[in-house]
Coordinates of C-alpha atoms and ligand atoms in Angstrom, one line a residue:
X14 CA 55.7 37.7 28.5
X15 CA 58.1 40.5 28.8
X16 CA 57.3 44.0 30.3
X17 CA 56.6 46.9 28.4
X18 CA 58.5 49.5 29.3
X19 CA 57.3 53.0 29.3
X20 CA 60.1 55.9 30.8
X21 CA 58.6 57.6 34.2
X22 CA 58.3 61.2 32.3
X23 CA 55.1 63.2 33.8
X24 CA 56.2 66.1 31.3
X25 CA 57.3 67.0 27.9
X26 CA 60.6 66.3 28.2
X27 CA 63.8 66.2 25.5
X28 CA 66.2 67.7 23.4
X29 CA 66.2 71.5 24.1
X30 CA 69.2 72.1 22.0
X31 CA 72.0 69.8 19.9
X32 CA 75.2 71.2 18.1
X33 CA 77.5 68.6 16.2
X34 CA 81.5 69.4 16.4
X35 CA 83.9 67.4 14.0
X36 CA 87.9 68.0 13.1
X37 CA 88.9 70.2 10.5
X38 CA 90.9 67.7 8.4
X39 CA 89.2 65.1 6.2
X40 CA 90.5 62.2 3.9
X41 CA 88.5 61.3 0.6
X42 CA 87.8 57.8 0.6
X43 CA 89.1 57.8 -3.5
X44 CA 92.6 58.5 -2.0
X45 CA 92.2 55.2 0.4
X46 CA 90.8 53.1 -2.4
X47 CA 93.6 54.3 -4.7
X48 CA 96.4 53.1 -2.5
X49 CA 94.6 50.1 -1.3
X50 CA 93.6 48.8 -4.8
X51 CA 90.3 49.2 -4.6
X52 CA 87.3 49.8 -6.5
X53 CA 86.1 53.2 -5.0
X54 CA 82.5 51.9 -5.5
X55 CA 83.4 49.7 -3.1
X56 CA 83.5 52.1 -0.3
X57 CA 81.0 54.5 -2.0
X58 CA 78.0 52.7 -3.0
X59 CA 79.1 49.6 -1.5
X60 CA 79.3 50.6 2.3
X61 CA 78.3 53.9 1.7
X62 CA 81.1 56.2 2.7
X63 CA 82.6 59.1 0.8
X64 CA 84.9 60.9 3.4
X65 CA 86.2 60.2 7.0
X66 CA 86.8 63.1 9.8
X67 CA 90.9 63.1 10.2
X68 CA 91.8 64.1 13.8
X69 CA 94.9 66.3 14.8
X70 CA 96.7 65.4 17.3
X71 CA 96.0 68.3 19.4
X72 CA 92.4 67.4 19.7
X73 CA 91.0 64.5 21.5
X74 CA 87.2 63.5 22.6
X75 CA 87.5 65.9 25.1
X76 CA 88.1 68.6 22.9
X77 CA 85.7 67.6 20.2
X78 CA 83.0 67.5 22.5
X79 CA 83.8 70.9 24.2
X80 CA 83.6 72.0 21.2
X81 CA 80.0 70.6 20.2
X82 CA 78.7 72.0 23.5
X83 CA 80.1 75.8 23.5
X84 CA 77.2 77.1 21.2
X85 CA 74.6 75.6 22.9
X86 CA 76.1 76.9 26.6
X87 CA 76.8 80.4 25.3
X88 CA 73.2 80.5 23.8
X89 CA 70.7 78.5 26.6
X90 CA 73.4 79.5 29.5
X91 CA 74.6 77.2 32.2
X92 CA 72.1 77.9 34.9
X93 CA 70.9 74.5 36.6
X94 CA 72.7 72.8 34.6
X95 CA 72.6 69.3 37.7
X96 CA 74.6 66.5 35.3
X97 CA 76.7 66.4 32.6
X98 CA 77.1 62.8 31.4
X99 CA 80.1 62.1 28.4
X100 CA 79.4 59.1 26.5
X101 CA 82.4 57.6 25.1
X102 CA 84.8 54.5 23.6
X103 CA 87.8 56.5 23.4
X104 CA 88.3 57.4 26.4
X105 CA 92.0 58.9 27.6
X106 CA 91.7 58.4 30.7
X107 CA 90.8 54.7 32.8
X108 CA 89.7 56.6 36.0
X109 CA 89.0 60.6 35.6
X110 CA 86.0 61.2 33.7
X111 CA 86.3 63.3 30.7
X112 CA 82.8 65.3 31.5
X113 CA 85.3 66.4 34.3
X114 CA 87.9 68.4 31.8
X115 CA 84.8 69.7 29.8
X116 CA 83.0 70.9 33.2
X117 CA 86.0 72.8 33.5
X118 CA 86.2 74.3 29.7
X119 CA 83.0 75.2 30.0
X120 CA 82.7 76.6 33.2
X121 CA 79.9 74.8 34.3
X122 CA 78.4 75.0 38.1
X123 CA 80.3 73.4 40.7
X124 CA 76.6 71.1 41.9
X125 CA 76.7 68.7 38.7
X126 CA 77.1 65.5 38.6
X127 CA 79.9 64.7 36.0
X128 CA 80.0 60.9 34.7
X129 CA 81.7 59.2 32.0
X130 CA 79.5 56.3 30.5
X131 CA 80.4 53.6 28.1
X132 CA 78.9 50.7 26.1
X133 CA 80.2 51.3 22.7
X134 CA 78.2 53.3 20.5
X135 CA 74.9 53.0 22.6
X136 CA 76.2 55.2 25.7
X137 CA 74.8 58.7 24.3
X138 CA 71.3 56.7 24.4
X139 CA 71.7 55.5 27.5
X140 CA 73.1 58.5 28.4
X141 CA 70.2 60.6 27.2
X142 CA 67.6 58.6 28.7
X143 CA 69.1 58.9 32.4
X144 CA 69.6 62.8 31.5
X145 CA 65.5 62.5 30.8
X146 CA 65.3 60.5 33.7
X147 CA 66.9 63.4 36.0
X148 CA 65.1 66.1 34.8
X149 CA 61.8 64.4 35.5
X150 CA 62.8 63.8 38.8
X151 CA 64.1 67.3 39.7
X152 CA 61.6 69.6 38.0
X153 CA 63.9 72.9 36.5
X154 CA 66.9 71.1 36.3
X155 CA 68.7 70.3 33.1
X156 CA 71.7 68.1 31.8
X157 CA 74.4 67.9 29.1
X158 CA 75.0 64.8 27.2
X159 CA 78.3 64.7 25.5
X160 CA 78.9 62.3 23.1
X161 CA 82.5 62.1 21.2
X162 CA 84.4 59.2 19.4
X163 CA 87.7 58.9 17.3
X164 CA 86.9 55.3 15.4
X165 CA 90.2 53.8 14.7
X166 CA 90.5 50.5 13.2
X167 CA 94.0 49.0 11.9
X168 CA 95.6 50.4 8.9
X169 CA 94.2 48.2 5.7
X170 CA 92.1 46.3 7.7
X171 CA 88.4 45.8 6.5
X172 CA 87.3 48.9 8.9
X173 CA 89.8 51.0 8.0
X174 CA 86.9 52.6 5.5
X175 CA 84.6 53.3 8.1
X176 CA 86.8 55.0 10.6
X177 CA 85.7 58.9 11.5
X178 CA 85.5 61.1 14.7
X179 CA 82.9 63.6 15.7
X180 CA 80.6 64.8 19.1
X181 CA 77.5 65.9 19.3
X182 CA 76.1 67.8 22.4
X183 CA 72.7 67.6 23.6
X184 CA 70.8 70.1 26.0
X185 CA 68.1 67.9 28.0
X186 CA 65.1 70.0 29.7
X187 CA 61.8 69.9 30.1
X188 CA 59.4 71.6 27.6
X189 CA 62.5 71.1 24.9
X190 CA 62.7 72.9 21.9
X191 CA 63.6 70.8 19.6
X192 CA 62.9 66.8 20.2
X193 CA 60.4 65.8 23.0
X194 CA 61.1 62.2 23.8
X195 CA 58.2 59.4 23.9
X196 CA 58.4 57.8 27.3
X197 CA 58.1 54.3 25.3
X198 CA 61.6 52.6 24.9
X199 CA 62.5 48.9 23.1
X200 CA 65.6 47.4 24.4
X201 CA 67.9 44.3 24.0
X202 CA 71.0 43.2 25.9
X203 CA 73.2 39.8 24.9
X204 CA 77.0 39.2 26.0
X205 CA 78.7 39.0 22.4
X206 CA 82.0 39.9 20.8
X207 CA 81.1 41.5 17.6
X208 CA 83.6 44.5 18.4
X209 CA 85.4 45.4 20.9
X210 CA 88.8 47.2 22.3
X211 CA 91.0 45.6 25.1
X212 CA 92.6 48.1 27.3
X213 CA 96.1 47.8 25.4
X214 CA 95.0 48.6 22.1
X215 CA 94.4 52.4 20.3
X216 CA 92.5 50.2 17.4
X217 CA 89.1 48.1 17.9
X218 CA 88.8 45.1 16.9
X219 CA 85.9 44.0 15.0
X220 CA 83.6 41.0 13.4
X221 CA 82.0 43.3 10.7
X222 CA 79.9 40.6 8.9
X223 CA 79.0 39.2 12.1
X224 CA 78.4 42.7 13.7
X225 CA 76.2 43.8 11.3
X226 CA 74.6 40.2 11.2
X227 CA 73.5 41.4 15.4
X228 CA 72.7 44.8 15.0
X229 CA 70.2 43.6 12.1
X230 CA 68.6 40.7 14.6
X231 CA 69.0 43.2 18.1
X232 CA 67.2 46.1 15.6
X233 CA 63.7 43.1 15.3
X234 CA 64.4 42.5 19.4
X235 CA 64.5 46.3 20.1
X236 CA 61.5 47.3 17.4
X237 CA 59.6 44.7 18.9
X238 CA 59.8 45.7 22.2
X239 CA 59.0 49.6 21.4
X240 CA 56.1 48.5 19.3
X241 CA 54.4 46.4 22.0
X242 CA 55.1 49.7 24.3
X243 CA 54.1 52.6 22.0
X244 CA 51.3 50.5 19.6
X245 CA 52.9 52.3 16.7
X246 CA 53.8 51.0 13.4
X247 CA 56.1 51.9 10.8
X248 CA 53.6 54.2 9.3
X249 CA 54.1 56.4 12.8
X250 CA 57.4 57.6 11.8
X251 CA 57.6 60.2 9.3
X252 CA 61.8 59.5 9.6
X253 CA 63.9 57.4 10.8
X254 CA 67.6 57.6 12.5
X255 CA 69.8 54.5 12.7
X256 CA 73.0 54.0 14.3
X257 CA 75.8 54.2 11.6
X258 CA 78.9 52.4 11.4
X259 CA 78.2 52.8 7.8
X260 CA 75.5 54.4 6.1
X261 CA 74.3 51.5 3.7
X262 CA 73.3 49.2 7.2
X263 CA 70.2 52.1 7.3
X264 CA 69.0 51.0 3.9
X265 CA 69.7 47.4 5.1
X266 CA 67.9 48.0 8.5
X267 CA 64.5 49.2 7.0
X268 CA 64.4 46.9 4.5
X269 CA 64.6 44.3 7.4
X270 CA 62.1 46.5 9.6
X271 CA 59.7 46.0 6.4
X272 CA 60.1 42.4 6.2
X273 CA 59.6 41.8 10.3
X274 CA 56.5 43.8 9.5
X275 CA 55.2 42.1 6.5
X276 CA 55.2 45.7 4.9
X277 CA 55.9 46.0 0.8
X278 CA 59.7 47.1 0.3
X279 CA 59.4 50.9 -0.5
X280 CA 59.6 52.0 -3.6
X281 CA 63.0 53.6 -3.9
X282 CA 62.3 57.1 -4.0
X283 CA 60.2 56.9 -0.7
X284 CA 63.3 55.0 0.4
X285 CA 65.0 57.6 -0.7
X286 CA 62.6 60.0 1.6
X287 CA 62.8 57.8 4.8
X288 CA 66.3 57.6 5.3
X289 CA 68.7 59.0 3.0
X290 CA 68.2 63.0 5.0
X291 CA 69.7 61.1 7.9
X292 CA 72.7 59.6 6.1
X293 CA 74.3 63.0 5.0
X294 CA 76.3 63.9 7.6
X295 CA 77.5 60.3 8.7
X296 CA 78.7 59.5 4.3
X297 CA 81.0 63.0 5.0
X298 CA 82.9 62.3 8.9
X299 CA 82.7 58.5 8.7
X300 CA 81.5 56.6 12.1
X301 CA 80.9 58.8 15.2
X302 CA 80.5 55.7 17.4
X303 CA 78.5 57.2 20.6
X304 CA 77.6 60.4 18.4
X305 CA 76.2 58.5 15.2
X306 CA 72.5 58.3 16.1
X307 CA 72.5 62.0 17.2
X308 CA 74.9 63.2 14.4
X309 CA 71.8 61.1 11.8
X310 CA 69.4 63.3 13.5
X311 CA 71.0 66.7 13.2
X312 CA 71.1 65.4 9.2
X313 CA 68.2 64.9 9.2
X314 CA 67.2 68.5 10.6
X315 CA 69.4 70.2 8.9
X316 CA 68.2 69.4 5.5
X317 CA 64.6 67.9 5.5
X318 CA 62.5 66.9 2.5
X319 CA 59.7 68.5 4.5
X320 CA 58.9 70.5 7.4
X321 CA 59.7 68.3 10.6
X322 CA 57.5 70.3 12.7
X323 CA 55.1 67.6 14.7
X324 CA 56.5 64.3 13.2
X325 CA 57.6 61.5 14.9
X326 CA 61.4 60.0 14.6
X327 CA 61.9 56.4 14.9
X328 CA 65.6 56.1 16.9
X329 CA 67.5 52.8 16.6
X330 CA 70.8 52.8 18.8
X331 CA 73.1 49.7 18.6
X332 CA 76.6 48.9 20.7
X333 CA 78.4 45.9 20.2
X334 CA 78.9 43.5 23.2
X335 CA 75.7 44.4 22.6
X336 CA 73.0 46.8 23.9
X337 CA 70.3 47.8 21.4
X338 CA 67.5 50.2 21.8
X339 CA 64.5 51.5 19.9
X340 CA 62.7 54.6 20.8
X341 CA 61.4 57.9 19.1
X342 CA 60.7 61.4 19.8
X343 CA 58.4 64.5 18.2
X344 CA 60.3 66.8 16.6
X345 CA 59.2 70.4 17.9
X346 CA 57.2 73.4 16.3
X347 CA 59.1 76.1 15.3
X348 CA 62.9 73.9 16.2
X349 CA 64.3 75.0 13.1
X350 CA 64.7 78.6 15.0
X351 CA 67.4 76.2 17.3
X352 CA 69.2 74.4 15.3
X353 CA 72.8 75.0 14.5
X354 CA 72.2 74.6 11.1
X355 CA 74.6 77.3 9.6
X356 CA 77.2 76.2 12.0
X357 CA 77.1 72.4 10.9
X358 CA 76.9 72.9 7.1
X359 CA 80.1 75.4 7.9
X360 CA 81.8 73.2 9.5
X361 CA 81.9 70.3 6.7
X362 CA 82.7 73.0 3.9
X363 CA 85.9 74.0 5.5
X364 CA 87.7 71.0 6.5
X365 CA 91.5 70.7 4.8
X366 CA 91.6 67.6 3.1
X367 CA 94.8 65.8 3.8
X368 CA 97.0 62.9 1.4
X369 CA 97.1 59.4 2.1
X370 CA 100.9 60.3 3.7
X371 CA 99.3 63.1 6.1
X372 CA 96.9 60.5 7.2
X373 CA 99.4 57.8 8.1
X374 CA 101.5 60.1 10.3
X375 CA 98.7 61.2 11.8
X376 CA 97.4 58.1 12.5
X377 CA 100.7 57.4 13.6
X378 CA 101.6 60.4 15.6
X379 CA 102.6 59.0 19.4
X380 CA 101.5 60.7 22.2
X381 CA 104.2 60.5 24.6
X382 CA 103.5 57.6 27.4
X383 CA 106.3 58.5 29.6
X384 CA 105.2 61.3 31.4
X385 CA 107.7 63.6 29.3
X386 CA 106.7 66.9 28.9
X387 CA 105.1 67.1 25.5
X388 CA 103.9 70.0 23.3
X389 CA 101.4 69.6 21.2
X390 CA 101.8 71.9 17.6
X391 CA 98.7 74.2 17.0
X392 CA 96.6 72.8 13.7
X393 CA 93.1 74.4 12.8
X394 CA 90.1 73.1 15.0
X395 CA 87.2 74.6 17.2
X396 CA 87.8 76.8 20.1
X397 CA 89.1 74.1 22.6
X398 CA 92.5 72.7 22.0
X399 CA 94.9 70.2 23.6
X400 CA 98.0 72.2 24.4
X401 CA 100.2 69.3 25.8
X402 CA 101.1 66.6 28.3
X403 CA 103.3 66.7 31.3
X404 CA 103.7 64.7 34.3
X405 CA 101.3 62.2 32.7
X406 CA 98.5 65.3 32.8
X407 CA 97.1 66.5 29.7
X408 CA 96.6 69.8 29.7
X409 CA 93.7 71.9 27.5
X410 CA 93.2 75.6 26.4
X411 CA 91.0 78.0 24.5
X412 CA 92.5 78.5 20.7
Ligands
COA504 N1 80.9 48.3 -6.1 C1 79.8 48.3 -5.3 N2 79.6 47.6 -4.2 C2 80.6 46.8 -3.8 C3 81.8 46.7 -4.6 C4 81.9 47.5 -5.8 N3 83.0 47.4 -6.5 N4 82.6 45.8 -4.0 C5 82.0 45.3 -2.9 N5 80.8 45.9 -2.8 C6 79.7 45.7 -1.8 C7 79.5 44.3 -1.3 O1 78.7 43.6 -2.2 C8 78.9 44.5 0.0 O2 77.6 44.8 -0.1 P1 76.4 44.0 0.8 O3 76.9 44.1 2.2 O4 75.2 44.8 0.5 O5 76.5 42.6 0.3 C9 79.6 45.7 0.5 O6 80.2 46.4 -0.6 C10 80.8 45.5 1.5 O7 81.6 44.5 0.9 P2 82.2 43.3 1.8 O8 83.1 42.5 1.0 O9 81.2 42.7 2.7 O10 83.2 44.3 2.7 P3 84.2 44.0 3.8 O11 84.4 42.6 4.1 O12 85.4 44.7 3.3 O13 83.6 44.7 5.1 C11 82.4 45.9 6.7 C12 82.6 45.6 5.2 C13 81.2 46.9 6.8 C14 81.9 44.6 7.4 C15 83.7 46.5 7.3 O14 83.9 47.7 6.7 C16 83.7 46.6 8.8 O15 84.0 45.6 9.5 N6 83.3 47.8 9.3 C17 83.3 48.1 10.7 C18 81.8 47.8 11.2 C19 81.7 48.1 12.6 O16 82.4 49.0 13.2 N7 80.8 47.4 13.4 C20 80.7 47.6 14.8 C21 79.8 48.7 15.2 S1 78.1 48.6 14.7

């Protein structure tokens, strides 16, 4: 018999603030299915995507995540902030942490701990819980968790569909204003290849059917495990967040929750109620990788069928390879005061949407791998921007 596991937190301790960054540019899924030959369906009830998050090429992870975390820094202030953690799979560099170009961005204190973690999309949980982790140990301190992907799968390739980019930035204290974590957590580890992206490639590779075959079994593994932890059921959870590499695997992840639990299949307007808040966000950018979980719950927030205050959020984090994890938080009285609502909402009614041709020479667009000095041309984005490369240094500034 396996362990329960129960997170060493002797306070309240959690999300004190989140903010959600993505790029200004944004291709509708209708143009891809038109030039692929597609039925449109196919992407939008099918998989459940309508949009994906277009990068420029003068912002990376690093700047997407600086970006998510300005409005929470010039709000909460940087004070005792001990550890800034930047979960990521695109990562630009194979030995500087990015955390390290954002603790500089941001102008963070010198004493933190700055860390780049990685295991697929599951590092921002990971991530979170060793933020949670710190803050227990060192009563007044807090921690960033950064959490920023640019999906990229080949052009006309299966995933092509899902790909997206976004960050989210997380705030982690004690007494936390907005999520206070459970100290019960589910988790599963197996060495498969479902995905994954060898060191010489920009584009993952990926075993969707069996993928989603492992994040469906690892989600039983990982539920299982919270629920001999916690006692809870599914009736606990007033909502729940899944990772999303698509938003139609949430649908197909209750649905198997319900049958591992015996449980009637919801009707589908309570369906409709459990999940589809979460899925709004993710249907617009396309996958966030690392951010996906987080970005759900800032969906969820946002727009709520009814007052969050004092419910309880079931949190399911996958990562190929593959690391799943179950867990849940409260969401706080009075968080909707601390959300970036306004800010999020803004941010997905002002993106430029680009043609098919402006998303192949973006997706094409070379950064220079020869150390040649390289400038990069200014396109619309948050305040952080990558100016250019030189001497094999990439080199950042404020807009
Ligand atoms: N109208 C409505 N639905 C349609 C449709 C149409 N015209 N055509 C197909 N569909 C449905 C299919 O029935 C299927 O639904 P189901 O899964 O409920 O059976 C769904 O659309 C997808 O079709 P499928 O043929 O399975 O798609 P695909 O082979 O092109 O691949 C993914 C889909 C999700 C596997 C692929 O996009 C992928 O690999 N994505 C990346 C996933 C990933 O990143 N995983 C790793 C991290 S978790």
């Amino acid at each position: 018999m396996e362990r329960c596991y129960k997170h060493p937190m002797a306070t309240n301790i959690g999300i004190d603030l989140i903010s959600f960054h993505i790029p200004s540019y944004v291709l509708d899924l209708s143009v891809l299915a038109d030039i692929r030959g597609v039925d449109p369906n196919k992407f939008v009830i099918g998989i459940g995507q309508e949009r994906m998050a277009i990068v420029p090429p003068d912002q990376d992870i690093v700047t997407l995540a600086a970006n998510a975390a300005l409005p929470i820094l010039e709000r909460a202030g940087r004070d005792n902030i001990e550890l800034l953690l930047f979960a990521t799979e695109s990562g630009i560099d194979q030995s500087k942490a990015a955390s390290l170009f954002c603790h500089e961005l941001l102008g963070l204190p010198a004493s933190c701990r700055c860390l780049e973690v990685k295991e697929a999309c599951y590092a921002a949980t990971a991530s979170l819980r060793m933020a949670a982790a710190m803050v227990a140990a060192r009563p007044g301190s807090r921690a960033l968790v950064l959490a920023a992907d640019i999906a990229r799968y080949d052009l006309a390739s299966p995933g092509e569909p899902t790909q997206g980019a976004g960050a989210v930035a997380m705030l982690v204290s004690a007494n936390p204003r907005v999520m206070a974590l459970d100290p019960e957590s589910g988790f599963y580890a197996e060495d498969i290849m479902d995905f994954w992206r060898p060191n010489y490639r920009e584009e993952a590779l990926v075993d969707g059917q069996y993928s989603t075959r492992m994040y469906l079994s690892t989600l039983i593994e990982a539920w299982n495990r919270y629920k001999a932890a916690s006692g809870r059921g599914l009736a606990d959870h007033a909502h729940f967040c899944f990772h999303l590499p698509f938003t139609k695997i949430a649908y197909k992840s209750f649905e198997r929750l319900c049958r591992a639990e015996g449980a009637p299949r919801p009707e589908p307007e309570e369906l409709e109620r459990l999940i589809a808040p979460a899925l709004r966000y993710n249907r617009q950018t396309g996958n966030t990788y690392t951010a996906c979980v987080f970005e759900a719950l800032c969906s969820l927030m946002d727009d709520p069928p009814a007052p969050l205050d004092g419910q309880r959020v079931g949190m399911f984090s996958y990562g190929s390879g593959c690391m799943a994890e179950f867990f849940s938080g409260v969401i706080q009285p009075g968080h909707r005061e601390h959300l970036f609502t306004d800010a999020h909402r803004g941010q997905l009614e002002d993106r430029v949407p680009v043609t098919y041709r402006q998303y192949e020479d973006i997706f094409n667009y070379g950064v220079p791998t020869d150390g040649a000095d390289h400038i990069f041309a200014p396109y619309r984005g948050g305040p952080f921007r990558l100016a250019g490369i030189k001497d094999h240094k990439r080199r950042y500034e404020p807009r």
